[in-house]
PDB file of C-alpha atoms in Angstrom:
ATOM      1  CA  MET A   1      34.271  22.350 -10.813  1.00  0.00           C
ATOM      2  CA  ASN A   2      31.822  23.963  -8.340  1.00  0.00           C
ATOM      3  CA  PRO A   3      28.867  22.483  -6.460  1.00  0.00           C
ATOM      4  CA  SER A   4      25.881  21.972  -7.655  1.00  0.00           C
ATOM      5  CA  ARG A   5      23.909  20.068  -5.168  1.00  0.00           C
ATOM      6  CA  THR A   6      22.193  20.913  -1.703  1.00  0.00           C
ATOM      7  CA  ARG A   7      23.515  18.092   1.498  1.00  0.00           C
ATOM      8  CA  LEU A   8      20.432  18.101   3.584  1.00  0.00           C
ATOM      9  CA  PRO A   9      19.968  16.501   7.611  1.00  0.00           C
ATOM     10  CA  ASP A  10      19.641  12.629   6.662  1.00  0.00           C
ATOM     11  CA  THR A  11      16.506  13.838   9.799  1.00  0.00           C
ATOM     12  CA  LEU A  12      14.801  16.221   7.207  1.00  0.00           C
ATOM     13  CA  VAL A  13      15.110  13.530   4.271  1.00  0.00           C
ATOM     14  CA  HIS A  14      13.336  11.103   6.408  1.00  0.00           C
ATOM     15  CA  HIS A  15      10.419  13.811   8.043  1.00  0.00           C
ATOM     16  CA  VAL A  16       9.890  14.919   4.367  1.00  0.00           C
ATOM     17  CA  ALA A  17       9.814  10.649   2.879  1.00  0.00           C
ATOM     18  CA  ARG A  18       7.116  10.034   5.355  1.00  0.00           C
ATOM     19  CA  GLU A  19       4.724  12.902   4.757  1.00  0.00           C
ATOM     20  CA  LEU A  20       5.047  11.799   0.342  1.00  0.00           C
ATOM     21  CA  LEU A  21       3.999   8.075   1.888  1.00  0.00           C
ATOM     22  CA  GLN A  22       1.363   9.441   3.671  1.00  0.00           C
ATOM     23  CA  ARG A  23       0.278  11.084   0.932  1.00  0.00           C
ATOM     24  CA  ALA A  24       0.499   8.271  -1.759  1.00  0.00           C
ATOM     25  CA  GLN A  25      -1.745   6.167   0.907  1.00  0.00           C
ATOM     26  CA  MET A  26      -4.775   8.149  -0.504  1.00  0.00           C
ATOM     27  CA  ILE A  27      -3.894   6.927  -4.360  1.00  0.00           C
ATOM     28  CA  LYS A  28      -5.640   4.103  -5.322  1.00  0.00           C
ATOM     29  CA  LEU A  29      -3.347   2.598  -7.841  1.00  0.00           C
ATOM     30  CA  PRO A  30      -2.405  -1.079  -8.806  1.00  0.00           C
ATOM     31  CA  LEU A  31       0.593  -1.188  -7.369  1.00  0.00           C
ATOM     32  CA  LEU A  32       3.863  -3.922  -8.664  1.00  0.00           C
ATOM     33  CA  ARG A  33       6.470  -2.164  -7.638  1.00  0.00           C
ATOM     34  CA  VAL A  34       6.951   0.636  -5.408  1.00  0.00           C
ATOM     35  CA  ARG A  35      10.244   2.524  -5.204  1.00  0.00           C
ATOM     36  CA  GLU A  36      11.822   4.705  -2.919  1.00  0.00           C
ATOM     37  CA  ILE A  37      14.974   7.129  -4.848  1.00  0.00           C
ATOM     38  CA  SER A  38      16.675   9.403  -1.424  1.00  0.00           C
ATOM     39  CA  PRO A  39      19.492  10.895  -0.567  1.00  0.00           C
ATOM     40  CA  ALA A  40      19.107   8.869   3.052  1.00  0.00           C
ATOM     41  CA  PRO A  41      16.289   6.269   2.444  1.00  0.00           C
ATOM     42  CA  LEU A  42      13.593   5.144   5.162  1.00  0.00           C
ATOM     43  CA  PRO A  43      13.901   1.793   7.039  1.00  0.00           C
ATOM     44  CA  VAL A  44      12.796  -1.071   4.937  1.00  0.00           C
ATOM     45  CA  ALA A  45      10.459  -2.155   7.426  1.00  0.00           C
ATOM     46  CA  GLU A  46       8.094   1.368   6.806  1.00  0.00           C
ATOM     47  CA  LEU A  47       7.258   0.724   3.329  1.00  0.00           C
ATOM     48  CA  LYS A  48       7.006  -2.983   4.179  1.00  0.00           C
ATOM     49  CA  HIS A  49       4.419  -2.229   6.819  1.00  0.00           C
ATOM     50  CA  LEU A  50       2.980   0.296   4.216  1.00  0.00           C
ATOM     51  CA  TYR A  51       2.628  -2.412   1.069  1.00  0.00           C
ATOM     52  CA  PRO A  52       3.029  -5.625   2.562  1.00  0.00           C
ATOM     53  CA  LYS A  53       2.052  -7.539  -0.909  1.00  0.00           C
ATOM     54  CA  MET A  54       4.391  -5.531  -3.402  1.00  0.00           C
ATOM     55  CA  GLN A  55       8.110  -5.620  -4.213  1.00  0.00           C
ATOM     56  CA  ILE A  56       9.793  -2.789  -2.635  1.00  0.00           C
ATOM     57  CA  GLU A  57      13.111  -1.083  -4.152  1.00  0.00           C
ATOM     58  CA  GLN A  58      14.899   1.538  -2.452  1.00  0.00           C
ATOM     59  CA  TRP A  59      18.063   3.607  -4.459  1.00  0.00           C
ATOM     60  CA  ARG A  60      19.774   5.339  -2.450  1.00  0.00           C
ATOM     61  CA  MET A  61      21.398   8.477  -3.846  1.00  0.00           C
ATOM     62  CA  ALA A  62      25.682   9.043  -3.515  1.00  0.00           C
ATOM     63  CA  GLU A  63      28.465  10.707  -4.700  1.00  0.00           C
ATOM     64  CA  ALA A  64      30.180   7.376  -4.938  1.00  0.00           C
ATOM     65  CA  LYS A  65      29.542   3.694  -4.855  1.00  0.00           C
ATOM     66  CA  PRO A  66      30.240   1.642  -1.925  1.00  0.00           C
ATOM     67  CA  ALA A  67      32.709  -1.132  -2.140  1.00  0.00           C
ATOM     68  CA  GLN A  68      31.751  -4.676  -2.011  1.00  0.00           C
ATOM     69  CA  ASN A  69      32.874  -7.190  -0.612  1.00  0.00           C
ATOM     70  CA  LEU A  70      32.480 -10.974  -2.349  1.00  0.00           C
ATOM     71  CA  TRP A  71      29.679 -11.780  -0.096  1.00  0.00           C
ATOM     72  CA  GLN A  72      27.263  -8.321  -1.561  1.00  0.00           C
ATOM     73  CA  LYS A  73      29.036  -9.127  -4.568  1.00  0.00           C
ATOM     74  CA  LEU A  74      27.318 -12.298  -4.144  1.00  0.00           C
ATOM     75  CA  ASN A  75      24.465 -12.277  -2.510  1.00  0.00           C
ATOM     76  CA  PRO A  76      22.613  -8.211  -3.946  1.00  0.00           C
ATOM     77  CA  PHE A  77      19.466  -9.126  -2.528  1.00  0.00           C
ATOM     78  CA  GLY A  78      17.455  -7.129   0.233  1.00  0.00           C
ATOM     79  CA  GLN A  79      20.313  -4.856  -0.477  1.00  0.00           C
ATOM     80  CA  ILE A  80      19.797  -0.724  -1.375  1.00  0.00           C
ATOM     81  CA  GLN A  81      21.067  -0.301  -3.946  1.00  0.00           C
ATOM     82  CA  THR A  82      23.262   2.363  -4.401  1.00  0.00           C
ATOM     83  CA  HIS A  83      23.282   5.273  -7.115  1.00  0.00           C
ATOM     84  CA  THR A  84      25.603   8.174  -8.244  1.00  0.00           C
ATOM     85  CA  TRP A  85      24.422  11.367  -8.931  1.00  0.00           C
ATOM     86  CA  ASP A  86      26.519  11.901 -11.770  1.00  0.00           C
ATOM     87  CA  ALA A  87      25.532   8.496 -13.274  1.00  0.00           C
ATOM     88  CA  PHE A  88      21.887   8.553 -12.177  1.00  0.00           C
ATOM     89  CA  ALA A  89      20.181   6.385 -14.563  1.00  0.00           C
ATOM     90  CA  PRO A  90      16.247   5.517 -14.027  1.00  0.00           C
ATOM     91  CA  THR A  91      14.156   2.974 -15.091  1.00  0.00           C
ATOM     92  CA  ALA A  92      10.300   3.819 -15.892  1.00  0.00           C
ATOM     93  CA  ASP A  93       9.301   0.516 -13.885  1.00  0.00           C
ATOM     94  CA  ALA A  94       7.552   0.944 -11.140  1.00  0.00           C
ATOM     95  CA  GLN A  95       3.780   1.879  -9.973  1.00  0.00           C
ATOM     96  CA  LEU A  96       4.520   3.963  -7.292  1.00  0.00           C
ATOM     97  CA  VAL A  97       8.395   6.421  -6.764  1.00  0.00           C
ATOM     98  CA  ILE A  98       8.551   8.461  -3.607  1.00  0.00           C
ATOM     99  CA  ALA A  99      11.041  11.008  -4.440  1.00  0.00           C
ATOM    100  CA  PRO A 100      12.187  13.590  -1.905  1.00  0.00           C
ATOM    101  CA  PHE A 101      15.114  15.616  -3.114  1.00  0.00           C
ATOM    102  CA  VAL A 102      16.417  13.613  -5.784  1.00  0.00           C
ATOM    103  CA  LEU A 103      16.096  17.031  -7.877  1.00  0.00           C
ATOM    104  CA  ASP A 104      17.770  19.249  -5.599  1.00  0.00           C
ATOM    105  CA  GLY A 105      20.889  16.750  -5.809  1.00  0.00           C
ATOM    106  CA  LEU A 106      20.635  16.132  -9.295  1.00  0.00           C
ATOM    107  CA  TYR A 107      21.489  19.806 -10.064  1.00  0.00           C
ATOM    108  CA  ALA A 108      20.376  22.703  -7.266  1.00  0.00           C
ATOM    109  CA  GLN A 109      21.454  25.218  -9.296  1.00  0.00           C
ATOM    110  CA  ASP A 110      18.513  25.052 -11.883  1.00  0.00           C
ATOM    111  CA  VAL A 111      15.802  22.367 -10.869  1.00  0.00           C
ATOM    112  CA  LEU A 112      12.979  23.590 -12.731  1.00  0.00           C
ATOM    113  CA  THR A 113      15.355  22.027 -15.764  1.00  0.00           C
ATOM    114  CA  ARG A 114      15.108  18.607 -14.121  1.00  0.00           C
ATOM    115  CA  LEU A 115      11.874  18.159 -14.948  1.00  0.00           C
ATOM    116  CA  ASP A 116      12.004  17.073 -17.757  1.00  0.00           C
ATOM    117  CA  GLN A 117      12.693  13.860 -16.824  1.00  0.00           C
ATOM    118  CA  LEU A 118      10.613  12.790 -14.027  1.00  0.00           C
ATOM    119  CA  PRO A 119       8.474  10.699 -17.075  1.00  0.00           C
ATOM    120  CA  GLN A 120      11.928   8.191 -17.093  1.00  0.00           C
ATOM    121  CA  TRP A 121      11.626   7.523 -13.096  1.00  0.00           C
ATOM    122  CA  PHE A 122       8.017   5.834 -12.898  1.00  0.00           C
ATOM    123  CA  ALA A 123       6.063   3.274 -14.593  1.00  0.00           C
ATOM    124  CA  PRO A 124       3.188   4.702 -17.954  1.00  0.00           C
ATOM    125  CA  ASP A 125       0.335   3.146 -15.569  1.00  0.00           C
ATOM    126  CA  GLY A 126       2.291   5.068 -12.320  1.00  0.00           C
ATOM    127  CA  VAL A 127       2.373   8.000 -10.293  1.00  0.00           C
ATOM    128  CA  LEU A 128       5.133  10.057  -8.561  1.00  0.00           C
ATOM    129  CA  LEU A 129       5.351  12.024  -5.416  1.00  0.00           C
ATOM    130  CA  PHE A 130       8.297  14.071  -5.004  1.00  0.00           C
ATOM    131  CA  ALA A 131       9.523  17.210  -2.721  1.00  0.00           C
ATOM    132  CA  MET A 132      12.136  19.399  -3.398  1.00  0.00           C
ATOM    133  CA  LEU A 133      13.442  23.213  -1.814  1.00  0.00           C
ATOM    134  CA  GLY A 134      11.340  25.683  -3.039  1.00  0.00           C
ATOM    135  CA  ALA A 135      12.271  29.760  -2.239  1.00  0.00           C
ATOM    136  CA  GLY A 136      11.312  31.032   0.669  1.00  0.00           C
ATOM    137  CA  ALA A 137      13.656  29.244   2.569  1.00  0.00           C
ATOM    138  CA  LEU A 138      16.013  30.593   5.439  1.00  0.00           C
ATOM    139  CA  PRO A 139      13.270  34.222   6.107  1.00  0.00           C
ATOM    140  CA  GLU A 140      14.929  33.996   9.209  1.00  0.00           C
ATOM    141  CA  LEU A 141      18.145  34.923   7.452  1.00  0.00           C
ATOM    142  CA  VAL A 142      17.149  36.474   4.566  1.00  0.00           C
ATOM    143  CA  ASN A 143      15.200  38.846   7.281  1.00  0.00           C
ATOM    144  CA  ARG A 144      18.561  40.501   9.075  1.00  0.00           C
ATOM    145  CA  ASP A 145      20.650  40.481   5.823  1.00  0.00           C
ATOM    146  CA  THR A 146      19.423  40.771   2.443  1.00  0.00           C
ATOM    147  CA  ASP A 147      22.285  39.266   1.066  1.00  0.00           C
ATOM    148  CA  TRP A 148      21.451  36.218   1.863  1.00  0.00           C
ATOM    149  CA  LEU A 149      18.857  36.066  -0.698  1.00  0.00           C
ATOM    150  CA  ALA A 150      21.828  35.487  -3.019  1.00  0.00           C
ATOM    151  CA  HIS A 151      22.568  32.341  -2.074  1.00  0.00           C
ATOM    152  CA  LEU A 152      19.199  31.460  -2.018  1.00  0.00           C
ATOM    153  CA  LYS A 153      18.457  32.727  -5.589  1.00  0.00           C
ATOM    154  CA  HIS A 154      18.396  29.528  -7.150  1.00  0.00           C
ATOM    155  CA  LEU A 155      15.264  27.839  -5.487  1.00  0.00           C
ATOM    156  CA  PRO A 156      12.083  27.859  -7.222  1.00  0.00           C
ATOM    157  CA  ASN A 157       8.720  29.036  -6.401  1.00  0.00           C
ATOM    158  CA  ILE A 158       5.209  27.307  -6.443  1.00  0.00           C
ATOM    159  CA  MET A 159       4.043  29.267  -9.635  1.00  0.00           C
ATOM    160  CA  ASP A 160       7.160  28.879 -11.320  1.00  0.00           C
ATOM    161  CA  THR A 161       7.488  24.695 -10.691  1.00  0.00           C
ATOM    162  CA  GLY A 162       3.828  24.533 -11.482  1.00  0.00           C
ATOM    163  CA  ALA A 163       4.082  26.470 -14.549  1.00  0.00           C
ATOM    164  CA  ARG A 164       7.227  24.334 -16.085  1.00  0.00           C
ATOM    165  CA  LEU A 165       4.788  21.014 -14.920  1.00  0.00           C
ATOM    166  CA  GLN A 166       2.111  22.213 -17.521  1.00  0.00           C
ATOM    167  CA  ALA A 167       4.118  23.373 -20.011  1.00  0.00           C
ATOM    168  CA  LEU A 168       5.674  19.612 -20.023  1.00  0.00           C
ATOM    169  CA  ARG A 169       1.916  18.284 -19.970  1.00  0.00           C
ATOM    170  CA  PHE A 170       1.905  16.360 -17.171  1.00  0.00           C
ATOM    171  CA  GLY A 171      -1.275  14.077 -15.831  1.00  0.00           C
ATOM    172  CA  LEU A 172      -3.014  15.960 -12.700  1.00  0.00           C
ATOM    173  CA  PRO A 173       0.289  17.974 -11.278  1.00  0.00           C
ATOM    174  CA  VAL A 174      -0.523  18.697  -7.766  1.00  0.00           C
ATOM    175  CA  LEU A 175       2.037  21.255  -5.572  1.00  0.00           C
ATOM    176  CA  ASP A 176       1.809  22.660  -2.017  1.00  0.00           C
ATOM    177  CA  VAL A 177       4.214  24.149  -0.080  1.00  0.00           C
ATOM    178  CA  GLU A 178       4.684  22.939   3.549  1.00  0.00           C
ATOM    179  CA  THR A 179       7.339  25.064   5.800  1.00  0.00           C
ATOM    180  CA  VAL A 180       9.525  22.561   8.150  1.00  0.00           C
ATOM    181  CA  ARG A 181      11.532  24.319  10.994  1.00  0.00           C
ATOM    182  CA  LEU A 182      14.877  23.260  12.053  1.00  0.00           C
ATOM    183  CA  GLY A 183      15.999  23.619  15.646  1.00  0.00           C
ATOM    184  CA  TYR A 184      20.064  24.490  16.757  1.00  0.00           C
ATOM    185  CA  SER A 185      21.951  24.325  19.807  1.00  0.00           C
ATOM    186  CA  ASP A 186      25.819  25.533  18.442  1.00  0.00           C
ATOM    187  CA  ALA A 187      26.701  28.194  15.649  1.00  0.00           C
ATOM    188  CA  GLU A 188      28.793  25.209  13.779  1.00  0.00           C
ATOM    189  CA  THR A 189      26.213  23.117  12.981  1.00  0.00           C
ATOM    190  CA  LEU A 190      24.027  26.099  12.100  1.00  0.00           C
ATOM    191  CA  TRP A 191      26.881  27.142   9.683  1.00  0.00           C
ATOM    192  CA  GLY A 192      27.241  23.647   8.590  1.00  0.00           C
ATOM    193  CA  ASP A 193      23.455  23.479   7.187  1.00  0.00           C
ATOM    194  CA  VAL A 194      23.182  26.663   5.953  1.00  0.00           C
ATOM    195  CA  LEU A 195      26.337  26.087   4.008  1.00  0.00           C
ATOM    196  CA  ASN A 196      25.242  22.397   2.335  1.00  0.00           C
ATOM    197  CA  LEU A 197      22.017  24.099   1.598  1.00  0.00           C
ATOM    198  CA  SER A 198      23.362  26.499  -0.712  1.00  0.00           C
ATOM    199  CA  PRO A 199      26.034  25.010  -3.531  1.00  0.00           C
ATOM    200  CA  SER A 200      26.816  29.229  -3.975  1.00  0.00           C
ATOM    201  CA  LEU A 201      28.549  29.281  -0.729  1.00  0.00           C
ATOM    202  CA  ARG A 202      30.585  26.005  -1.127  1.00  0.00           C
ATOM    203  CA  ALA A 203      31.750  27.732  -4.383  1.00  0.00           C
ATOM    204  CA  LEU A 204      33.296  30.377  -2.787  1.00  0.00           C
ATOM    205  CA  ASP A 205      36.969  30.843  -2.185  1.00  0.00           C
ATOM    206  CA  ALA A 206      38.151  30.004   0.875  1.00  0.00           C
ATOM    207  CA  SER A 207      38.816  33.819   1.364  1.00  0.00           C
ATOM    208  CA  GLU A 208      35.993  34.476   0.916  1.00  0.00           C
ATOM    209  CA  GLN A 209      33.633  32.047   2.584  1.00  0.00           C
ATOM    210  CA  PRO A 210      34.603  32.742   5.871  1.00  0.00           C
ATOM    211  CA  GLN A 211      32.723  36.278   6.096  1.00  0.00           C
ATOM    212  CA  TRP A 212      29.255  34.215   5.826  1.00  0.00           C
ATOM    213  CA  ARG A 213      30.463  31.861   8.874  1.00  0.00           C
ATOM    214  CA  ASP A 214      31.009  34.862  10.895  1.00  0.00           C
ATOM    215  CA  LYS A 215      27.579  35.946   9.805  1.00  0.00           C
ATOM    216  CA  ILE A 216      26.154  33.508  10.873  1.00  0.00           C
ATOM    217  CA  HIS A 217      27.806  32.967  14.294  1.00  0.00           C
ATOM    218  CA  THR A 218      27.160  36.526  15.210  1.00  0.00           C
ATOM    219  CA  GLU A 219      23.503  35.516  14.619  1.00  0.00           C
ATOM    220  CA  PHE A 220      23.752  32.729  16.666  1.00  0.00           C
ATOM    221  CA  ALA A 221      25.387  34.970  19.376  1.00  0.00           C
ATOM    222  CA  GLN A 222      22.189  37.467  19.387  1.00  0.00           C
ATOM    223  CA  GLY A 223      19.783  34.388  19.840  1.00  0.00           C
ATOM    224  CA  LEU A 224      18.759  32.498  16.215  1.00  0.00           C
ATOM    225  CA  ARG A 225      18.163  29.202  16.835  1.00  0.00           C
ATOM    226  CA  GLU A 226      16.116  27.593  14.010  1.00  0.00           C
ATOM    227  CA  LEU A 227      15.787  28.483  10.684  1.00  0.00           C
ATOM    228  CA  SER A 228      12.679  27.274   8.493  1.00  0.00           C
ATOM    229  CA  LEU A 229      12.876  25.816   5.430  1.00  0.00           C
ATOM    230  CA  GLU A 230      10.252  25.854   2.380  1.00  0.00           C
ATOM    231  CA  ILE A 231       9.061  22.679   0.644  1.00  0.00           C
ATOM    232  CA  ILE A 232       7.393  22.210  -2.267  1.00  0.00           C
ATOM    233  CA  PHE A 233       5.570  18.832  -2.351  1.00  0.00           C
ATOM    234  CA  GLY A 234       5.123  17.420  -5.641  1.00  0.00           C
ATOM    235  CA  GLN A 235       2.672  14.407  -7.189  1.00  0.00           C
ATOM    236  CA  VAL A 236       2.254  14.039 -11.190  1.00  0.00           C
ATOM    237  CA  TRP A 237       1.080  11.520 -13.776  1.00  0.00           C
ATOM    238  CA  GLN A 238       2.879  10.513 -17.038  1.00  0.00           C
ATOM    239  CA  PRO A 239       2.714  12.989 -19.996  1.00  0.00           C
ATOM    240  CA  SER A 240       1.350  10.394 -22.144  1.00  0.00           C
ATOM    241  CA  ALA A 241      -1.697   9.548 -20.129  1.00  0.00           C
ATOM    242  CA  PRO A 242      -4.436   9.542 -22.917  1.00  0.00           C
ATOM    243  CA  VAL A 243      -5.731  12.519 -23.826  1.00  0.00           C
ATOM    244  CA  GLN A 244      -9.109  12.527 -25.621  1.00  0.00           C
ATOM    245  CA  ASP A 245     -10.068  14.963 -29.263  1.00  0.00           C
ATOM    246  CA  ASP A 246     -11.345  17.365 -26.833  1.00  0.00           C
ATOM    247  CA  GLY A 247      -7.702  16.837 -25.054  1.00  0.00           C
ATOM    248  CA  VAL A 248      -9.409  16.297 -21.664  1.00  0.00           C
ATOM    249  CA  ARG A 249      -6.642  14.110 -19.430  1.00  0.00           C
ATOM    250  CA  THR A 250      -8.924  10.699 -18.508  1.00  0.00           C
ATOM    251  CA  VAL A 251      -7.510   9.390 -15.853  1.00  0.00           C
ATOM    252  CA  SER A 252      -9.072   7.002 -12.360  1.00  0.00           C
ATOM    253  CA  LEU A 253     -11.894   9.190 -10.804  1.00  0.00           C
ATOM    254  CA  GLU A 254     -10.900   7.126  -7.330  1.00  0.00           C
ATOM    255  CA  SER A 255      -7.655   8.287  -7.347  1.00  0.00           C
ATOM    256  CA  LEU A 256      -8.714  11.926  -8.555  1.00  0.00           C
ATOM    257  CA  THR A 257     -10.504  12.638  -5.580  1.00  0.00           C
ATOM    258  CA  ASN A 258      -8.461  10.949  -3.079  1.00  0.00           C
ATOM    259  CA  SER A 259      -5.497  13.341  -4.813  1.00  0.00           C
ATOM    260  CA  LEU A 260      -7.488  16.064  -4.508  1.00  0.00           C
ATOM    261  CA  LYS A 261      -9.032  15.231  -0.470  1.00  0.00           C
ATOM    262  CA  SER A 262      -4.933  15.138  -0.205  1.00  0.00           C
ATOM    263  CA  ASN A 263      -4.039  18.522  -0.962  1.00  0.00           C
ATOM    264  CA  ARG A 264      -6.978  19.965   0.724  1.00  0.00           C
ATOM    265  CA  MET A 265      -5.631  18.120   4.297  1.00  0.00           C
ATOM    266  CA  ASN A 266      -2.368  19.902   3.743  1.00  0.00           C
TER     267      ASN A 266
END
């Protein structure tokens, strides 16, 4: 089966998760449960510091569940829950959910189709903040050689993402874009990140992949030391939020004001 997921550095996942948590601080909700769903969860102390009185859950997304020893089976409390990408079954019982790059991991080739799953991720009275890769990724490569576009065409732009959220009738969808730059000191690390970013590159035959690796090594030799990634940040409320007869969606004025302030600041 062809690869369908991105594989991003843990440091990048953590950076984006912290940005989502910062945005979440602007949302005033009565919280009982806070959940982080991530391929690389943050240290739990960071979440407990922000939400000391809430139930904190962290779900690690992985290719397979790790083997558990007897002690772990008997004492599951306090452990990060591991969920596999292929058997991901979220529960809609957390009022605040932080989800960096989970959509990219579920099926990077067509992330927008996965947006219809989001209501299953968070409680009816809650909010979801997510992040995913955007179409403006890797301009350093694309500007040198447009052939790279063939391996980045799976990445959505913010306009299509917004249109999809509106079509799904999410309450108050908020989207914005940030550029994150990654630095490199060796060509193989650079190649590894580009390879993991693009499922179509990883799906190439063994005879085809080396030419793309050689391109990266050539660009590195010519001075390429940085890659830019476009990150789309999103915030959504449940589509089932109360709707009046005139089509006006009813939400907390305080939450809306804080959400708009957060969007202006970024």
